[in-house]
PDB file of N, CA and C in Angstrom:
ATOM      1  N   MET G 401       0.842  -1.183   0.000  1.00 48.00           N
ATOM      2  CA  MET G 401       0.000   0.000   0.000  1.00 48.00           C
ATOM      3  C   MET G 401       0.886   1.244   0.000  1.00 48.00           C
ATOM      4  N   SER G 402       0.391   2.284  -0.623  1.00 56.00           N
ATOM      5  CA  SER G 402       1.149   3.520  -0.768  1.00 56.00           C
ATOM      6  C   SER G 402       1.401   4.199   0.576  1.00 56.00           C
ATOM      7  N   ALA G 403       2.586   4.762   0.710  1.00 64.00           N
ATOM      8  CA  ALA G 403       2.908   5.539   1.901  1.00 64.00           C
ATOM      9  C   ALA G 403       2.072   6.812   1.951  1.00 64.00           C
ATOM     10  N   HIS G 404       1.469   7.163   0.823  1.00 77.00           N
ATOM     11  CA  HIS G 404       0.684   8.387   0.719  1.00 77.00           C
ATOM     12  C   HIS G 404      -0.816   8.124   0.868  1.00 77.00           C
ATOM     13  N   TRP G 405      -1.221   6.955   1.362  1.00 85.00           N
ATOM     14  CA  TRP G 405      -2.628   6.578   1.331  1.00 85.00           C
ATOM     15  C   TRP G 405      -3.538   7.592   2.034  1.00 85.00           C
ATOM     16  N   ASP G 406      -3.130   8.155   3.168  1.00 90.00           N
ATOM     17  CA  ASP G 406      -3.967   9.143   3.855  1.00 90.00           C
ATOM     18  C   ASP G 406      -4.212  10.361   2.965  1.00 90.00           C
ATOM     19  N   THR G 407      -3.179  10.808   2.291  1.00 92.00           N
ATOM     20  CA  THR G 407      -3.321  11.966   1.409  1.00 92.00           C
ATOM     21  C   THR G 407      -4.156  11.615   0.181  1.00 92.00           C
ATOM     22  N   ILE G 408      -3.961  10.432  -0.360  1.00 92.00           N
ATOM     23  CA  ILE G 408      -4.770  10.000  -1.502  1.00 92.00           C
ATOM     24  C   ILE G 408      -6.235   9.937  -1.100  1.00 92.00           C
ATOM     25  N   GLY G 409      -6.522   9.406   0.072  1.00 92.00           N
ATOM     26  CA  GLY G 409      -7.892   9.368   0.573  1.00 92.00           C
ATOM     27  C   GLY G 409      -8.480  10.762   0.685  1.00 92.00           C
ATOM     28  N   TYR G 410      -7.665  11.699   1.158  1.00 93.00           N
ATOM     29  CA  TYR G 410      -8.096  13.098   1.258  1.00 93.00           C
ATOM     30  C   TYR G 410      -8.421  13.657  -0.127  1.00 93.00           C
ATOM     31  N   LEU G 411      -7.596  13.371  -1.104  1.00 94.00           N
ATOM     32  CA  LEU G 411      -7.803  13.903  -2.454  1.00 94.00           C
ATOM     33  C   LEU G 411      -9.054  13.334  -3.120  1.00 94.00           C
ATOM     34  N   ILE G 412      -9.223  12.033  -3.040  1.00 94.00           N
ATOM     35  CA  ILE G 412     -10.343  11.421  -3.754  1.00 94.00           C
ATOM     36  C   ILE G 412     -11.675  11.582  -3.027  1.00 94.00           C
ATOM     37  N   SER G 413     -11.644  12.088  -1.800  1.00 94.00           N
ATOM     38  CA  SER G 413     -12.894  12.278  -1.061  1.00 94.00           C
ATOM     39  C   SER G 413     -13.628  13.551  -1.479  1.00 94.00           C
ATOM     40  N   SER G 414     -13.031  14.345  -2.334  1.00 95.00           N
ATOM     41  CA  SER G 414     -13.658  15.585  -2.807  1.00 95.00           C
ATOM     42  C   SER G 414     -13.584  15.655  -4.329  1.00 95.00           C
ATOM     43  N   LYS G 415     -14.736  15.791  -4.958  1.00 95.00           N
ATOM     44  CA  LYS G 415     -14.726  15.905  -6.424  1.00 95.00           C
ATOM     45  C   LYS G 415     -14.006  17.165  -6.871  1.00 95.00           C
ATOM     46  N   TYR G 416     -13.991  18.196  -6.032  1.00 97.00           N
ATOM     47  CA  TYR G 416     -13.321  19.445  -6.388  1.00 97.00           C
ATOM     48  C   TYR G 416     -11.805  19.283  -6.347  1.00 97.00           C
ATOM     49  N   ARG G 417     -11.284  18.686  -5.289  1.00 97.00           N
ATOM     50  CA  ARG G 417      -9.831  18.467  -5.205  1.00 97.00           C
ATOM     51  C   ARG G 417      -9.374  17.537  -6.324  1.00 97.00           C
ATOM     52  N   LEU G 418     -10.148  16.487  -6.569  1.00 96.00           N
ATOM     53  CA  LEU G 418      -9.791  15.539  -7.622  1.00 96.00           C
ATOM     54  C   LEU G 418      -9.813  16.210  -9.000  1.00 96.00           C
ATOM     55  N   ALA G 419     -10.815  17.051  -9.235  1.00 96.00           N
ATOM     56  CA  ALA G 419     -10.900  17.757 -10.518  1.00 96.00           C
ATOM     57  C   ALA G 419      -9.723  18.712 -10.708  1.00 96.00           C
ATOM     58  N   VAL G 420      -9.325  19.383  -9.642  1.00 97.00           N
ATOM     59  CA  VAL G 420      -8.198  20.321  -9.733  1.00 97.00           C
ATOM     60  C   VAL G 420      -6.917  19.577 -10.085  1.00 97.00           C
ATOM     61  N   ILE G 421      -6.617  18.492  -9.392  1.00 97.00           N
ATOM     62  CA  ILE G 421      -5.367  17.802  -9.704  1.00 97.00           C
ATOM     63  C   ILE G 421      -5.447  17.114 -11.070  1.00 97.00           C
ATOM     64  N   HIS G 422      -6.623  16.656 -11.444  1.00 95.00           N
ATOM     65  CA  HIS G 422      -6.811  16.070 -12.784  1.00 95.00           C
ATOM     66  C   HIS G 422      -6.457  17.096 -13.856  1.00 95.00           C
ATOM     67  N   ARG G 423      -6.987  18.309 -13.706  1.00 97.00           N
ATOM     68  CA  ARG G 423      -6.737  19.364 -14.698  1.00 97.00           C
ATOM     69  C   ARG G 423      -5.285  19.806 -14.687  1.00 97.00           C
ATOM     70  N   LEU G 424      -4.706  19.976 -13.494  1.00 98.00           N
ATOM     71  CA  LEU G 424      -3.323  20.443 -13.410  1.00 98.00           C
ATOM     72  C   LEU G 424      -2.322  19.383 -13.837  1.00 98.00           C
ATOM     73  N   ALA G 425      -2.728  18.135 -13.881  1.00 97.00           N
ATOM     74  CA  ALA G 425      -1.831  17.076 -14.363  1.00 97.00           C
ATOM     75  C   ALA G 425      -1.518  17.272 -15.839  1.00 97.00           C
ATOM     76  N   ASN G 426      -2.407  17.970 -16.554  1.00 95.00           N
ATOM     77  CA  ASN G 426      -2.206  18.215 -17.980  1.00 95.00           C
ATOM     78  C   ASN G 426      -1.326  19.426 -18.256  1.00 95.00           C
ATOM     79  N   ALA G 427      -1.522  20.486 -17.481  1.00 97.00           N
ATOM     80  CA  ALA G 427      -0.757  21.719 -17.678  1.00 97.00           C
ATOM     81  C   ALA G 427      -1.131  22.714 -16.593  1.00 97.00           C
ATOM     82  N   PRO G 428      -0.259  23.677 -16.297  1.00 97.00           N
ATOM     83  CA  PRO G 428      -0.625  24.726 -15.352  1.00 97.00           C
ATOM     84  C   PRO G 428      -1.880  25.462 -15.830  1.00 97.00           C
ATOM     85  N   ALA G 429      -2.652  25.979 -14.877  1.00 97.00           N
ATOM     86  CA  ALA G 429      -3.890  26.664 -15.233  1.00 97.00           C
ATOM     87  C   ALA G 429      -4.285  27.641 -14.133  1.00 97.00           C
ATOM     88  N   THR G 430      -5.118  28.595 -14.517  1.00 97.00           N
ATOM     89  CA  THR G 430      -5.690  29.522 -13.546  1.00 97.00           C
ATOM     90  C   THR G 430      -6.930  28.868 -12.930  1.00 97.00           C
ATOM     91  N   PRO G 431      -7.367  29.364 -11.786  1.00 96.00           N
ATOM     92  CA  PRO G 431      -8.601  28.835 -11.206  1.00 96.00           C
ATOM     93  C   PRO G 431      -9.794  28.946 -12.159  1.00 96.00           C
ATOM     94  N   THR G 432      -9.870  30.026 -12.908  1.00 96.00           N
ATOM     95  CA  THR G 432     -10.972  30.203 -13.868  1.00 96.00           C
ATOM     96  C   THR G 432     -10.907  29.154 -14.968  1.00 96.00           C
ATOM     97  N   GLN G 433      -9.709  28.889 -15.481  1.00 97.00           N
ATOM     98  CA  GLN G 433      -9.553  27.854 -16.507  1.00 97.00           C
ATOM     99  C   GLN G 433      -9.971  26.486 -15.974  1.00 97.00           C
ATOM    100  N   ILE G 434      -9.562  26.192 -14.761  1.00 97.00           N
ATOM    101  CA  ILE G 434      -9.915  24.903 -14.155  1.00 97.00           C
ATOM    102  C   ILE G 434     -11.435  24.803 -14.001  1.00 97.00           C
ATOM    103  N   ALA G 435     -12.052  25.860 -13.481  1.00 97.00           N
ATOM    104  CA  ALA G 435     -13.507  25.860 -13.282  1.00 97.00           C
ATOM    105  C   ALA G 435     -14.235  25.654 -14.603  1.00 97.00           C
ATOM    106  N   THR G 436     -13.783  26.329 -15.636  1.00 97.00           N
ATOM    107  CA  THR G 436     -14.404  26.196 -16.960  1.00 97.00           C
ATOM    108  C   THR G 436     -14.202  24.795 -17.527  1.00 97.00           C
ATOM    109  N   ASP G 437     -12.961  24.322 -17.505  1.00 96.00           N
ATOM    110  CA  ASP G 437     -12.640  23.014 -18.076  1.00 96.00           C
ATOM    111  C   ASP G 437     -13.338  21.867 -17.352  1.00 96.00           C
ATOM    112  N   GLU G 438     -13.495  22.002 -16.040  1.00 94.00           N
ATOM    113  CA  GLU G 438     -14.076  20.927 -15.244  1.00 94.00           C
ATOM    114  C   GLU G 438     -15.560  21.174 -14.918  1.00 94.00           C
ATOM    115  N   ASN G 439     -16.111  22.278 -15.441  1.00 96.00           N
ATOM    116  CA  ASN G 439     -17.521  22.620 -15.228  1.00 96.00           C
ATOM    117  C   ASN G 439     -17.865  22.709 -13.737  1.00 96.00           C
ATOM    118  N   LEU G 440     -17.061  23.500 -13.018  1.00 97.00           N
ATOM    119  CA  LEU G 440     -17.229  23.682 -11.581  1.00 97.00           C
ATOM    120  C   LEU G 440     -17.338  25.158 -11.242  1.00 97.00           C
ATOM    121  N   SER G 441     -17.825  25.443 -10.073  1.00 97.00           N
ATOM    122  CA  SER G 441     -17.910  26.812  -9.576  1.00 97.00           C
ATOM    123  C   SER G 441     -16.502  27.342  -9.283  1.00 97.00           C
ATOM    124  N   PRO G 442     -16.195  28.565  -9.726  1.00 96.00           N
ATOM    125  CA  PRO G 442     -14.874  29.133  -9.431  1.00 96.00           C
ATOM    126  C   PRO G 442     -14.573  29.206  -7.928  1.00 96.00           C
ATOM    127  N   SER G 443     -15.582  29.457  -7.115  1.00 97.00           N
ATOM    128  CA  SER G 443     -15.328  29.539  -5.670  1.00 97.00           C
ATOM    129  C   SER G 443     -14.927  28.180  -5.100  1.00 97.00           C
ATOM    130  N   HIS G 444     -15.547  27.107  -5.577  1.00 97.00           N
ATOM    131  CA  HIS G 444     -15.166  25.768  -5.127  1.00 97.00           C
ATOM    132  C   HIS G 444     -13.743  25.437  -5.568  1.00 97.00           C
ATOM    133  N   VAL G 445     -13.412  25.816  -6.785  1.00 97.00           N
ATOM    134  CA  VAL G 445     -12.065  25.557  -7.305  1.00 97.00           C
ATOM    135  C   VAL G 445     -11.028  26.333  -6.491  1.00 97.00           C
ATOM    136  N   SER G 446     -11.288  27.599  -6.215  1.00 96.00           N
ATOM    137  CA  SER G 446     -10.341  28.405  -5.441  1.00 96.00           C
ATOM    138  C   SER G 446     -10.121  27.825  -4.050  1.00 96.00           C
ATOM    139  N   ARG G 447     -11.188  27.393  -3.425  1.00 97.00           N
ATOM    140  CA  ARG G 447     -11.077  26.778  -2.092  1.00 97.00           C
ATOM    141  C   ARG G 447     -10.271  25.477  -2.164  1.00 97.00           C
ATOM    142  N   ALA G 448     -10.532  24.661  -3.179  1.00 98.00           N
ATOM    143  CA  ALA G 448      -9.784  23.406  -3.343  1.00 98.00           C
ATOM    144  C   ALA G 448      -8.303  23.685  -3.566  1.00 98.00           C
ATOM    145  N   ILE G 449      -8.004  24.681  -4.395  1.00 98.00           N
ATOM    146  CA  ILE G 449      -6.600  25.041  -4.661  1.00 98.00           C
ATOM    147  C   ILE G 449      -5.912  25.455  -3.371  1.00 98.00           C
ATOM    148  N   GLN G 450      -6.573  26.264  -2.569  1.00 97.00           N
ATOM    149  CA  GLN G 450      -5.966  26.714  -1.309  1.00 97.00           C
ATOM    150  C   GLN G 450      -5.672  25.536  -0.388  1.00 97.00           C
ATOM    151  N   ARG G 451      -6.596  24.612  -0.297  1.00 97.00           N
ATOM    152  CA  ARG G 451      -6.392  23.435   0.568  1.00 97.00           C
ATOM    153  C   ARG G 451      -5.276  22.539   0.028  1.00 97.00           C
ATOM    154  N   LEU G 452      -5.214  22.413  -1.292  1.00 98.00           N
ATOM    155  CA  LEU G 452      -4.142  21.614  -1.889  1.00 98.00           C
ATOM    156  C   LEU G 452      -2.783  22.305  -1.724  1.00 98.00           C
ATOM    157  N   ALA G 453      -2.771  23.614  -1.820  1.00 97.00           N
ATOM    158  CA  ALA G 453      -1.519  24.364  -1.612  1.00 97.00           C
ATOM    159  C   ALA G 453      -1.057  24.226  -0.165  1.00 97.00           C
ATOM    160  N   ASP G 454      -2.005  24.232   0.774  1.00 97.00           N
ATOM    161  CA  ASP G 454      -1.658  24.066   2.187  1.00 97.00           C
ATOM    162  C   ASP G 454      -0.968  22.732   2.448  1.00 97.00           C
ATOM    163  N   ARG G 455      -1.263  21.741   1.614  1.00 96.00           N
ATOM    164  CA  ARG G 455      -0.666  20.405   1.752  1.00 96.00           C
ATOM    165  C   ARG G 455       0.483  20.180   0.768  1.00 96.00           C
ATOM    166  N   SER G 456       0.938  21.255   0.118  1.00 97.00           N
ATOM    167  CA  SER G 456       2.067  21.203  -0.831  1.00 97.00           C
ATOM    168  C   SER G 456       1.821  20.250  -1.991  1.00 97.00           C
ATOM    169  N   ILE G 457       0.571  20.221  -2.472  1.00 97.00           N
ATOM    170  CA  ILE G 457       0.214  19.383  -3.616  1.00 97.00           C
ATOM    171  C   ILE G 457       0.166  20.228  -4.885  1.00 97.00           C
ATOM    172  N   VAL G 458      -0.224  21.486  -4.755  1.00 98.00           N
ATOM    173  CA  VAL G 458      -0.163  22.442  -5.860  1.00 98.00           C
ATOM    174  C   VAL G 458       0.585  23.680  -5.378  1.00 98.00           C
ATOM    175  N   GLU G 459       1.072  24.448  -6.354  1.00 97.00           N
ATOM    176  CA  GLU G 459       1.794  25.677  -6.025  1.00 97.00           C
ATOM    177  C   GLU G 459       1.599  26.693  -7.141  1.00 97.00           C
ATOM    178  N   LEU G 460       1.857  27.940  -6.801  1.00 96.00           N
ATOM    179  CA  LEU G 460       1.820  29.001  -7.803  1.00 96.00           C
ATOM    180  C   LEU G 460       2.950  28.795  -8.802  1.00 96.00           C
ATOM    181  N   ALA G 461       2.642  29.004 -10.064  1.00 95.00           N
ATOM    182  CA  ALA G 461       3.666  28.904 -11.102  1.00 95.00           C
ATOM    183  C   ALA G 461       4.128  30.293 -11.539  1.00 95.00           C
ATOM    184  N   VAL G 462       3.638  31.318 -10.859  1.00 93.00           N
ATOM    185  CA  VAL G 462       3.998  32.714 -11.141  1.00 93.00           C
ATOM    186  C   VAL G 462       4.400  33.362  -9.818  1.00 93.00           C
ATOM    187  N   PRO G 463       5.010  34.535  -9.864  1.00 92.00           N
ATOM    188  CA  PRO G 463       5.396  35.194  -8.611  1.00 92.00           C
ATOM    189  C   PRO G 463       4.186  35.448  -7.701  1.00 92.00           C
ATOM    190  N   GLU G 464       4.417  35.342  -6.422  1.00 90.00           N
ATOM    191  CA  GLU G 464       3.370  35.558  -5.416  1.00 90.00           C
ATOM    192  C   GLU G 464       2.737  36.950  -5.544  1.00 90.00           C
ATOM    193  N   THR G 465       3.497  37.911  -6.018  1.00 92.00           N
ATOM    194  CA  THR G 465       2.989  39.278  -6.140  1.00 92.00           C
ATOM    195  C   THR G 465       2.022  39.461  -7.305  1.00 92.00           C
ATOM    196  N   GLN G 466       2.021  38.539  -8.237  1.00 90.00           N
ATOM    197  CA  GLN G 466       1.097  38.632  -9.378  1.00 90.00           C
ATOM    198  C   GLN G 466      -0.320  38.351  -8.892  1.00 90.00           C
ATOM    199  N   ARG G 467      -1.216  39.308  -9.085  1.00 89.00           N
ATOM    200  CA  ARG G 467      -2.570  39.190  -8.558  1.00 89.00           C
ATOM    201  C   ARG G 467      -3.568  38.683  -9.593  1.00 89.00           C
ATOM    202  N   LYS G 468      -3.283  38.862 -10.871  1.00 90.00           N
ATOM    203  CA  LYS G 468      -4.196  38.407 -11.921  1.00 90.00           C
ATOM    204  C   LYS G 468      -3.553  37.276 -12.703  1.00 90.00           C
ATOM    205  N   ASN G 469      -4.403  36.443 -13.275  1.00 90.00           N
ATOM    206  CA  ASN G 469      -3.928  35.319 -14.084  1.00 90.00           C
ATOM    207  C   ASN G 469      -2.903  34.471 -13.348  1.00 90.00           C
ATOM    208  N   ARG G 470      -3.237  34.120 -12.127  1.00 94.00           N
ATOM    209  CA  ARG G 470      -2.335  33.309 -11.306  1.00 94.00           C
ATOM    210  C   ARG G 470      -2.402  31.851 -11.754  1.00 94.00           C
ATOM    211  N   LEU G 471      -1.322  31.391 -12.321  1.00 96.00           N
ATOM    212  CA  LEU G 471      -1.232  30.001 -12.764  1.00 96.00           C
ATOM    213  C   LEU G 471      -0.803  29.110 -11.604  1.00 96.00           C
ATOM    214  N   TYR G 472      -1.445  27.958 -11.519  1.00 97.00           N
ATOM    215  CA  TYR G 472      -1.078  26.953 -10.532  1.00 97.00           C
ATOM    216  C   TYR G 472      -0.608  25.708 -11.262  1.00 97.00           C
ATOM    217  N   GLU G 473       0.238  24.938 -10.582  1.00 98.00           N
ATOM    218  CA  GLU G 473       0.741  23.695 -11.140  1.00 98.00           C
ATOM    219  C   GLU G 473       0.884  22.674 -10.015  1.00 98.00           C
ATOM    220  N   LEU G 474       0.982  21.405 -10.404  1.00 98.00           N
ATOM    221  CA  LEU G 474       1.238  20.369  -9.416  1.00 98.00           C
ATOM    222  C   LEU G 474       2.681  20.466  -8.947  1.00 98.00           C
ATOM    223  N   THR G 475       2.894  20.197  -7.678  1.00 98.00           N
ATOM    224  CA  THR G 475       4.250  20.064  -7.149  1.00 98.00           C
ATOM    225  C   THR G 475       4.738  18.657  -7.495  1.00 98.00           C
ATOM    226  N   PRO G 476       6.014  18.366  -7.284  1.00 97.00           N
ATOM    227  CA  PRO G 476       6.469  16.980  -7.477  1.00 97.00           C
ATOM    228  C   PRO G 476       5.651  15.986  -6.630  1.00 97.00           C
ATOM    229  N   LYS G 477       5.321  16.392  -5.413  1.00 96.00           N
ATOM    230  CA  LYS G 477       4.476  15.553  -4.549  1.00 96.00           C
ATOM    231  C   LYS G 477       3.109  15.339  -5.196  1.00 96.00           C
ATOM    232  N   GLY G 478       2.527  16.403  -5.740  1.00 96.00           N
ATOM    233  CA  GLY G 478       1.234  16.303  -6.407  1.00 96.00           C
ATOM    234  C   GLY G 478       1.279  15.398  -7.621  1.00 96.00           C
ATOM    235  N   THR G 479       2.355  15.481  -8.376  1.00 97.00           N
ATOM    236  CA  THR G 479       2.519  14.626  -9.554  1.00 97.00           C
ATOM    237  C   THR G 479       2.605  13.158  -9.147  1.00 97.00           C
ATOM    238  N   THR G 480       3.345  12.875  -8.098  1.00 95.00           N
ATOM    239  CA  THR G 480       3.460  11.503  -7.593  1.00 95.00           C
ATOM    240  C   THR G 480       2.106  10.984  -7.122  1.00 95.00           C
ATOM    241  N   LEU G 481       1.393  11.812  -6.374  1.00 95.00           N
ATOM    242  CA  LEU G 481       0.070  11.401  -5.876  1.00 95.00           C
ATOM    243  C   LEU G 481      -0.890  11.136  -7.031  1.00 95.00           C
ATOM    244  N   TRP G 482      -0.894  12.012  -8.038  1.00 95.00           N
ATOM    245  CA  TRP G 482      -1.777  11.818  -9.193  1.00 95.00           C
ATOM    246  C   TRP G 482      -1.441  10.513  -9.910  1.00 95.00           C
ATOM    247  N   SER G 483      -0.163  10.224 -10.053  1.00 94.00           N
ATOM    248  CA  SER G 483       0.250   8.977 -10.692  1.00 94.00           C
ATOM    249  C   SER G 483      -0.261   7.762  -9.907  1.00 94.00           C
ATOM    250  N   GLU G 484      -0.170   7.819  -8.591  1.00 93.00           N
ATOM    251  CA  GLU G 484      -0.648   6.722  -7.753  1.00 93.00           C
ATOM    252  C   GLU G 484      -2.170   6.581  -7.837  1.00 93.00           C
ATOM    253  N   ILE G 485      -2.871   7.704  -7.894  1.00 93.00           N
ATOM    254  CA  ILE G 485      -4.328   7.668  -8.024  1.00 93.00           C
ATOM    255  C   ILE G 485      -4.720   7.015  -9.349  1.00 93.00           C
ATOM    256  N   ARG G 486      -4.058   7.403 -10.421  1.00 93.00           N
ATOM    257  CA  ARG G 486      -4.372   6.833 -11.740  1.00 93.00           C
ATOM    258  C   ARG G 486      -4.015   5.354 -11.794  1.00 93.00           C
ATOM    259  N   THR G 487      -2.873   4.989 -11.256  1.00 91.00           N
ATOM    260  CA  THR G 487      -2.457   3.589 -11.258  1.00 91.00           C
ATOM    261  C   THR G 487      -3.465   2.718 -10.512  1.00 91.00           C
ATOM    262  N   ALA G 488      -4.015   3.246  -9.426  1.00 88.00           N
ATOM    263  CA  ALA G 488      -4.991   2.499  -8.627  1.00 88.00           C
ATOM    264  C   ALA G 488      -6.403   2.554  -9.230  1.00 88.00           C
ATOM    265  N   GLY G 489      -6.560   3.327 -10.298  1.00 89.00           N
ATOM    266  CA  GLY G 489      -7.874   3.435 -10.938  1.00 89.00           C
ATOM    267  C   GLY G 489      -8.862   4.252 -10.145  1.00 89.00           C
ATOM    268  N   LEU G 490      -8.364   5.189  -9.349  1.00 87.00           N
ATOM    269  CA  LEU G 490      -9.226   6.006  -8.496  1.00 87.00           C
ATOM    270  C   LEU G 490      -9.531   7.383  -9.081  1.00 87.00           C
ATOM    271  N   ASP G 491      -9.107   7.606 -10.312  1.00 81.00           N
ATOM    272  CA  ASP G 491      -9.330   8.901 -10.956  1.00 81.00           C
ATOM    273  C   ASP G 491     -10.698   8.898 -11.627  1.00 81.00           C
ATOM    274  N   ARG G 492     -11.648   9.415 -10.911  1.00 68.00           N
ATOM    275  CA  ARG G 492     -13.036   9.571 -11.347  1.00 68.00           C
ATOM    276  C   ARG G 492     -13.705   8.293 -11.431  1.00 68.00           C
TER     277      ARG G 492
END
């Protein structure tokens, strides 16, 4: 079993967190792009991003001082977790 199982459980327990990492696995994106691509509310996406950032799963891909068009990307930890989720068939 994965050493990351608690975190994987946390990720797959929310359709919003799962959608965010699914989208960011393809390329960096803004919260608006993620919301549009995944057909979700921007407020839910922003909240999911903040929670994922708190756990070092996603991070800003632009300077912290940039207030508009803030791109987010998966961290190496996030990429590893996404790979484990897909391998286990837990992605959607």
